[in-house]
The first five atom37 places (N, CA, C, CB, O) and aatype in JSON, in Angstrom:
{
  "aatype": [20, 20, 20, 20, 20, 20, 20, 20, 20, 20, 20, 20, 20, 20, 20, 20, 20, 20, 20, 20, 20, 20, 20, 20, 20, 20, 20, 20, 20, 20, 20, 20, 20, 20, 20, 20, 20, 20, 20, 20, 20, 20, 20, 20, 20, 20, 20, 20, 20, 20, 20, 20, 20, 20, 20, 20, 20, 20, 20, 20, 20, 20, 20, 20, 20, 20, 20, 20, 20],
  "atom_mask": [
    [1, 1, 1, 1, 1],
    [1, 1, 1, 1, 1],
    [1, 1, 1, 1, 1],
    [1, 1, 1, 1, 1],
    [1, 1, 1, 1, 1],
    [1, 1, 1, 1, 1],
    [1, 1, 1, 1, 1],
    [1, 1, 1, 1, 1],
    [1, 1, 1, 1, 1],
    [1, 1, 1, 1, 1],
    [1, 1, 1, 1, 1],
    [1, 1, 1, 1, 1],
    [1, 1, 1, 1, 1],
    [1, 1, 1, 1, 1],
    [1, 1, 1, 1, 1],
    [1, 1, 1, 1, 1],
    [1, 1, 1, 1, 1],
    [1, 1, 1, 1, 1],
    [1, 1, 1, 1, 1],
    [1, 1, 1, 1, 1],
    [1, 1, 1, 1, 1],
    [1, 1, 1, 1, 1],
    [1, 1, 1, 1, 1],
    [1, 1, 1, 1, 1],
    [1, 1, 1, 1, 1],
    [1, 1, 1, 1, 1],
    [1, 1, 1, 1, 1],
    [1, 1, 1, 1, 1],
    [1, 1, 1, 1, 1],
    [1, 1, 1, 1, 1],
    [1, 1, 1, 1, 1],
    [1, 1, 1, 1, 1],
    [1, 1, 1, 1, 1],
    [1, 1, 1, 1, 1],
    [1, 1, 1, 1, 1],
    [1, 1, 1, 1, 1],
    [1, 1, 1, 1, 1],
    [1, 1, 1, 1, 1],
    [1, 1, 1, 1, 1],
    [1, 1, 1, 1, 1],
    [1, 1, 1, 1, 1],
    [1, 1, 1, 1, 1],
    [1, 1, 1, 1, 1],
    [1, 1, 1, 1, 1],
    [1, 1, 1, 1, 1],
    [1, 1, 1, 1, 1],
    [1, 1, 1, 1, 1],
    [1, 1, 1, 1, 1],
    [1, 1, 1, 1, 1],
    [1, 1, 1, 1, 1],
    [1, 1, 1, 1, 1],
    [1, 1, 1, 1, 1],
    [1, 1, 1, 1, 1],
    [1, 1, 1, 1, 1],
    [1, 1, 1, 1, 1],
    [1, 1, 1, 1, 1],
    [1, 1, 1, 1, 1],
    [1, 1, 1, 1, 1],
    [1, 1, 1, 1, 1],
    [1, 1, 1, 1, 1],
    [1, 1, 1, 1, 1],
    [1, 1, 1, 1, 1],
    [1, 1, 1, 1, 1],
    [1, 1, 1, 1, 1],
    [1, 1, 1, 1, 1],
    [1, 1, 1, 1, 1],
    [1, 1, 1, 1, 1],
    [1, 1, 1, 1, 1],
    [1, 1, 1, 1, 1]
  ],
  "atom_positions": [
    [[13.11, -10.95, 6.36], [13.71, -9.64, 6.55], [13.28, -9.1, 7.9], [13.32, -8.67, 5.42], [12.13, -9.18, 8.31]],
    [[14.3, -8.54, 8.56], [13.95, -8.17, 10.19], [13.07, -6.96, 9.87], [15.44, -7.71, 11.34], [13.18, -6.42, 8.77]],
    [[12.39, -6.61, 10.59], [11.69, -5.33, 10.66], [10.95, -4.85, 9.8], [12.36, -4.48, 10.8], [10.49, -3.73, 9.98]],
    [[10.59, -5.65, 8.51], [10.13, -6.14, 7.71], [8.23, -5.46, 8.26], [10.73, -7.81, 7.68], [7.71, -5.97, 9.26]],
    [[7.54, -4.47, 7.54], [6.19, -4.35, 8.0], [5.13, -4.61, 6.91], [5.99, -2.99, 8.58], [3.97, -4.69, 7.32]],
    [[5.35, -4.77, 5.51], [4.93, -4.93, 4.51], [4.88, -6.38, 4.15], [5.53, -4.18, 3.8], [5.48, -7.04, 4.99]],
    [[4.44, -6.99, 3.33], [4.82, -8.08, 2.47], [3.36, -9.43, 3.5], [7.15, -8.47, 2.66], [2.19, -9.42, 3.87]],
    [[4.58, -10.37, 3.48], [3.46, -11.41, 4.38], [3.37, -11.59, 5.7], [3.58, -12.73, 4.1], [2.54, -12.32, 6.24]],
    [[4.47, -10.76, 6.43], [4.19, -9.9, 7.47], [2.91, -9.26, 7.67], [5.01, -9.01, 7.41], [1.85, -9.61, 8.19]],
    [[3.28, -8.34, 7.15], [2.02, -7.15, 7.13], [0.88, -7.84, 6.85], [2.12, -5.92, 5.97], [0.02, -7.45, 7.63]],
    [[0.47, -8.65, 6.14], [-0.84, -9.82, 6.2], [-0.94, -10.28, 7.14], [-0.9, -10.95, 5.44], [-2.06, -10.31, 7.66]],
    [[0.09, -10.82, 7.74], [-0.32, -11.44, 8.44], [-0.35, -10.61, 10.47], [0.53, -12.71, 7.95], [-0.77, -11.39, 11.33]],
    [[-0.08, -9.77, 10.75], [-0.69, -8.86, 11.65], [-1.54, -7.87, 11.39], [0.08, -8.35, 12.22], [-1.61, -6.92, 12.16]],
    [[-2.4, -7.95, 10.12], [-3.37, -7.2, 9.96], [-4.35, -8.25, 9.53], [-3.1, -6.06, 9.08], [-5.29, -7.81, 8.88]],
    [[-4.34, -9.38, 9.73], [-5.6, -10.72, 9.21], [-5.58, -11.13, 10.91], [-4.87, -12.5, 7.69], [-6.4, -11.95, 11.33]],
    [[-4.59, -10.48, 11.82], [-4.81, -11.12, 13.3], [-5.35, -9.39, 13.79], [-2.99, -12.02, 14.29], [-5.69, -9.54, 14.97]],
    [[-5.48, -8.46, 13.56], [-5.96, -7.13, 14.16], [-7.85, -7.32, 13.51], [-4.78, -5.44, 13.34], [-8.8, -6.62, 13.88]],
    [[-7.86, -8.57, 12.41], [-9.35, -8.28, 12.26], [-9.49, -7.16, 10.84], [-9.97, -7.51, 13.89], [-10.51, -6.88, 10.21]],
    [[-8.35, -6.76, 10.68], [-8.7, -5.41, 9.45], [-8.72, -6.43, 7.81], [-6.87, -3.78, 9.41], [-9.54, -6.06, 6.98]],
    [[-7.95, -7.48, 7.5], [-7.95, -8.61, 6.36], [-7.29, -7.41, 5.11], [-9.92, -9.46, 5.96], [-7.21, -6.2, 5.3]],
    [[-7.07, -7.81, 4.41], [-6.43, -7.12, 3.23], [-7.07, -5.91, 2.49], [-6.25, -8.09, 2.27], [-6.34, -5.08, 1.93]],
    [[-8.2, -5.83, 2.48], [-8.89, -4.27, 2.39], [-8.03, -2.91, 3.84], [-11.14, -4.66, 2.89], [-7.55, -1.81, 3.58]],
    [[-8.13, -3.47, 5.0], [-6.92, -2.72, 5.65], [-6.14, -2.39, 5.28], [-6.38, -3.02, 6.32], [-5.95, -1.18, 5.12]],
    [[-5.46, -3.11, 5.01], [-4.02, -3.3, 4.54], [-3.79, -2.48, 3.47], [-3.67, -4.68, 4.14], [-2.87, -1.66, 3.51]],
    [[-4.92, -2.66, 1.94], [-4.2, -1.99, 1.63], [-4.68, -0.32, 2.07], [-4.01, -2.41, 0.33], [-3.82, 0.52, 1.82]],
    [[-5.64, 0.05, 2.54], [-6.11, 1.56, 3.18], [-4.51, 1.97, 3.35], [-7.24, 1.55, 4.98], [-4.07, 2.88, 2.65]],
    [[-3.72, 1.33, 4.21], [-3.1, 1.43, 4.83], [-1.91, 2.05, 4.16], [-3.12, 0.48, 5.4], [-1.45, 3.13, 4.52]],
    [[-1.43, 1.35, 3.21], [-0.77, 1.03, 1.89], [-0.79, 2.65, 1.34], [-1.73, -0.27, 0.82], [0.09, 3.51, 1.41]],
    [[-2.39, 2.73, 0.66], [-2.23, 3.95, 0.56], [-2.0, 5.04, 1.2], [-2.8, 4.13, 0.21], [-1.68, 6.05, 0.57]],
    [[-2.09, 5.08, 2.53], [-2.18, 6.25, 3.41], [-0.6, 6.35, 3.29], [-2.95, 6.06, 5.06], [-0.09, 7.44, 3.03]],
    [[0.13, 5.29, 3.47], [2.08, 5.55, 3.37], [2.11, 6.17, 2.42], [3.28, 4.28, 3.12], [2.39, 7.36, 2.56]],
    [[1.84, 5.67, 1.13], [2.59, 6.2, 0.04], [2.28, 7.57, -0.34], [2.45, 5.4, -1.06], [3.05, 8.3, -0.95]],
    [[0.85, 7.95, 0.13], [0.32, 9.7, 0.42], [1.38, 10.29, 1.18], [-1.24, 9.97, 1.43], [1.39, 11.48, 0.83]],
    [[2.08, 10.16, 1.85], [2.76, 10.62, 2.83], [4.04, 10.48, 2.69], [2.42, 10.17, 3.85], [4.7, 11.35, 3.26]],
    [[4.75, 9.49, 1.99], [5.81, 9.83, 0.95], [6.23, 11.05, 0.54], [5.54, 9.37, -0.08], [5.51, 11.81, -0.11]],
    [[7.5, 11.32, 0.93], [8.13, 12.67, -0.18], [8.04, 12.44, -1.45], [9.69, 13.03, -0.12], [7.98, 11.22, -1.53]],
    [[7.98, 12.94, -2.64], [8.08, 12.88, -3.64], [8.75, 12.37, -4.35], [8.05, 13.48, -3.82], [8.36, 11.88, -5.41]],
    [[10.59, 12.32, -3.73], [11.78, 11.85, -4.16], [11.44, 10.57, -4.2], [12.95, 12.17, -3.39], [11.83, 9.95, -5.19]],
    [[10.49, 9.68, -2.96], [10.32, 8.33, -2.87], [9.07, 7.55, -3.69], [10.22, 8.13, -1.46], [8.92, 6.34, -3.78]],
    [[8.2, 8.62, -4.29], [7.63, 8.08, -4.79], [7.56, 7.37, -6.58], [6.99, 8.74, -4.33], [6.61, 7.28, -7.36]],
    [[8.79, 7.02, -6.68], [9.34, 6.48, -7.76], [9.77, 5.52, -8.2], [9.88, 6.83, -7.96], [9.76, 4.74, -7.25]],
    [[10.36, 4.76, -9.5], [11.14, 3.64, -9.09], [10.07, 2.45, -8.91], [12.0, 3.99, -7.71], [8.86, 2.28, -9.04]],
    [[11.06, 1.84, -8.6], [10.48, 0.42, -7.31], [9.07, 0.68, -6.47], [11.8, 0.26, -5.77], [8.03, 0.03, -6.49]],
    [[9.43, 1.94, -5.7], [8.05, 1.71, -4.24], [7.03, 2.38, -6.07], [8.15, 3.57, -1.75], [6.03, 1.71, -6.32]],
    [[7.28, 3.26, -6.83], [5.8, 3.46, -7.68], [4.97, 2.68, -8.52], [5.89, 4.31, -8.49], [3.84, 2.77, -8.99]],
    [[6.58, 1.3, -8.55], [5.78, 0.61, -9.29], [5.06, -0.49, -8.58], [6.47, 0.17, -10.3], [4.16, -0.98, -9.27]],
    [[5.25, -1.1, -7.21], [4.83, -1.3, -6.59], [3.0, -1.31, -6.07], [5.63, -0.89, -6.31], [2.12, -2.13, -5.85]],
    [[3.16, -0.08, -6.07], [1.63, 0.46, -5.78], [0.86, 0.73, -6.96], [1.6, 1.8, -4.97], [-0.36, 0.8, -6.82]],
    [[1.5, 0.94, -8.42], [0.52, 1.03, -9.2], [0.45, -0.57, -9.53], [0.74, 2.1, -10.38], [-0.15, -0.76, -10.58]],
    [[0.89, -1.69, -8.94], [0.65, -3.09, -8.94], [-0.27, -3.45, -8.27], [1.55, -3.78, -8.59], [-0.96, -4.4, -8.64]],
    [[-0.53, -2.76, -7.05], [-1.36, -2.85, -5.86], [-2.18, -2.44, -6.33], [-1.13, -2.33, -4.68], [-2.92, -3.34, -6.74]],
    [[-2.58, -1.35, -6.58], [-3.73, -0.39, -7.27], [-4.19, -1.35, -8.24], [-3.19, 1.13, -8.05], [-5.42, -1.48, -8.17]],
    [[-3.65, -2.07, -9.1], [-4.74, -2.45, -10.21], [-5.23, -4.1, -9.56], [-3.89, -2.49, -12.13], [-5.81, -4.68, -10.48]],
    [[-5.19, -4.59, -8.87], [-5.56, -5.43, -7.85], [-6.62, -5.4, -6.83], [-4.69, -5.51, -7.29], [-7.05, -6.32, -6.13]],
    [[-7.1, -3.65, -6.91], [-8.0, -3.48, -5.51], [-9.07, -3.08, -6.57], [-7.49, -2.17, -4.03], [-9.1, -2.61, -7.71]],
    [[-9.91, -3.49, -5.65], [-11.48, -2.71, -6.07], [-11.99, -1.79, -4.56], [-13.0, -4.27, -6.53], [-11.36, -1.95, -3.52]],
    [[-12.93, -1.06, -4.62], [-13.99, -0.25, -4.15], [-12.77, 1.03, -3.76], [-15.08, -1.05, -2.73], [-12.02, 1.55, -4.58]],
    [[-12.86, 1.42, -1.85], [-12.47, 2.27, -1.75], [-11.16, 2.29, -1.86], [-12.9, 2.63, -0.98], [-10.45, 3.09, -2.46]],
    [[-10.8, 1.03, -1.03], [-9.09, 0.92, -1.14], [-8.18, 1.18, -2.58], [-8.72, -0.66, -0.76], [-7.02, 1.59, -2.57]],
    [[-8.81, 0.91, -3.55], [-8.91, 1.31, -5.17], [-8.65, 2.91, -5.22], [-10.61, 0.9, -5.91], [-7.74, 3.38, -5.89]],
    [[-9.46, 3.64, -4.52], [-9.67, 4.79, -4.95], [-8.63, 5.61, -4.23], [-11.04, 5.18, -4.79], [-8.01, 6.52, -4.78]],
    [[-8.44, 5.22, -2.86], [-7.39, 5.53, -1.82], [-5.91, 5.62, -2.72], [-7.38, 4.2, -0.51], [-5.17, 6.6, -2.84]],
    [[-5.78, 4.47, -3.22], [-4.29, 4.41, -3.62], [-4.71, 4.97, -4.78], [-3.39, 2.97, -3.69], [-3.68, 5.15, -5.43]],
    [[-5.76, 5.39, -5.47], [-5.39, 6.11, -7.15], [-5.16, 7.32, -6.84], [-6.62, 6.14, -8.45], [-4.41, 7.98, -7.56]],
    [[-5.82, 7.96, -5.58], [-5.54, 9.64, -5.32], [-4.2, 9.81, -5.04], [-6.35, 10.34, -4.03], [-3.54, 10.7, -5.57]],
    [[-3.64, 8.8, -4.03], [-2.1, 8.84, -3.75], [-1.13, 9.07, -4.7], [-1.69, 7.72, -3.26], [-0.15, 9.78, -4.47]],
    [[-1.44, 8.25, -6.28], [-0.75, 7.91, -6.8], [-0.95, 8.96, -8.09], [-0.83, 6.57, -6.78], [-0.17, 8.93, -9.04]],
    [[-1.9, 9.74, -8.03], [-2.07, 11.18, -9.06], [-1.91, 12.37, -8.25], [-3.65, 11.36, -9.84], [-2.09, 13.49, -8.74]],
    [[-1.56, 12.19, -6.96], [-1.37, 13.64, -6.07], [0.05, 13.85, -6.4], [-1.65, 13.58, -4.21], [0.65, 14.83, -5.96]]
  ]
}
């Protein structure tokens, strides 16, 4: 997919910036915080509560605030 910033993309210019998948997902969460509301549904919510149960420490906690704000 062109323009594509997520997926194995997004691994893979954030495993070459040095940040490895704890970045990534920081990152992850910081989008979906910043999401309108309308978008946080569906597909992209279920998404991240997929992501979310996958992470441990902060990145864990990052996307659980996102995802109860």
């Amino acid at each position: 997919m062109r323009g594509r910033v997520g997926g194995i993309r997004g691994h893979a210019v954030q495993d070459r910036a040095g940040l490895g998948f704890r970045g990534l997902a920081g990152d992850q969460a910081e989008a979906f915080a910043e999401l309108p509301d309308s978008y946080r549904t569906g597909l992209v919510r279920s998404r991240a509560t997929a992501l979310h149960r996958q992470l441990s420490g902060r990145p864990r906690d990052q996307l659980g605030q996102a995802l109860t704000a």
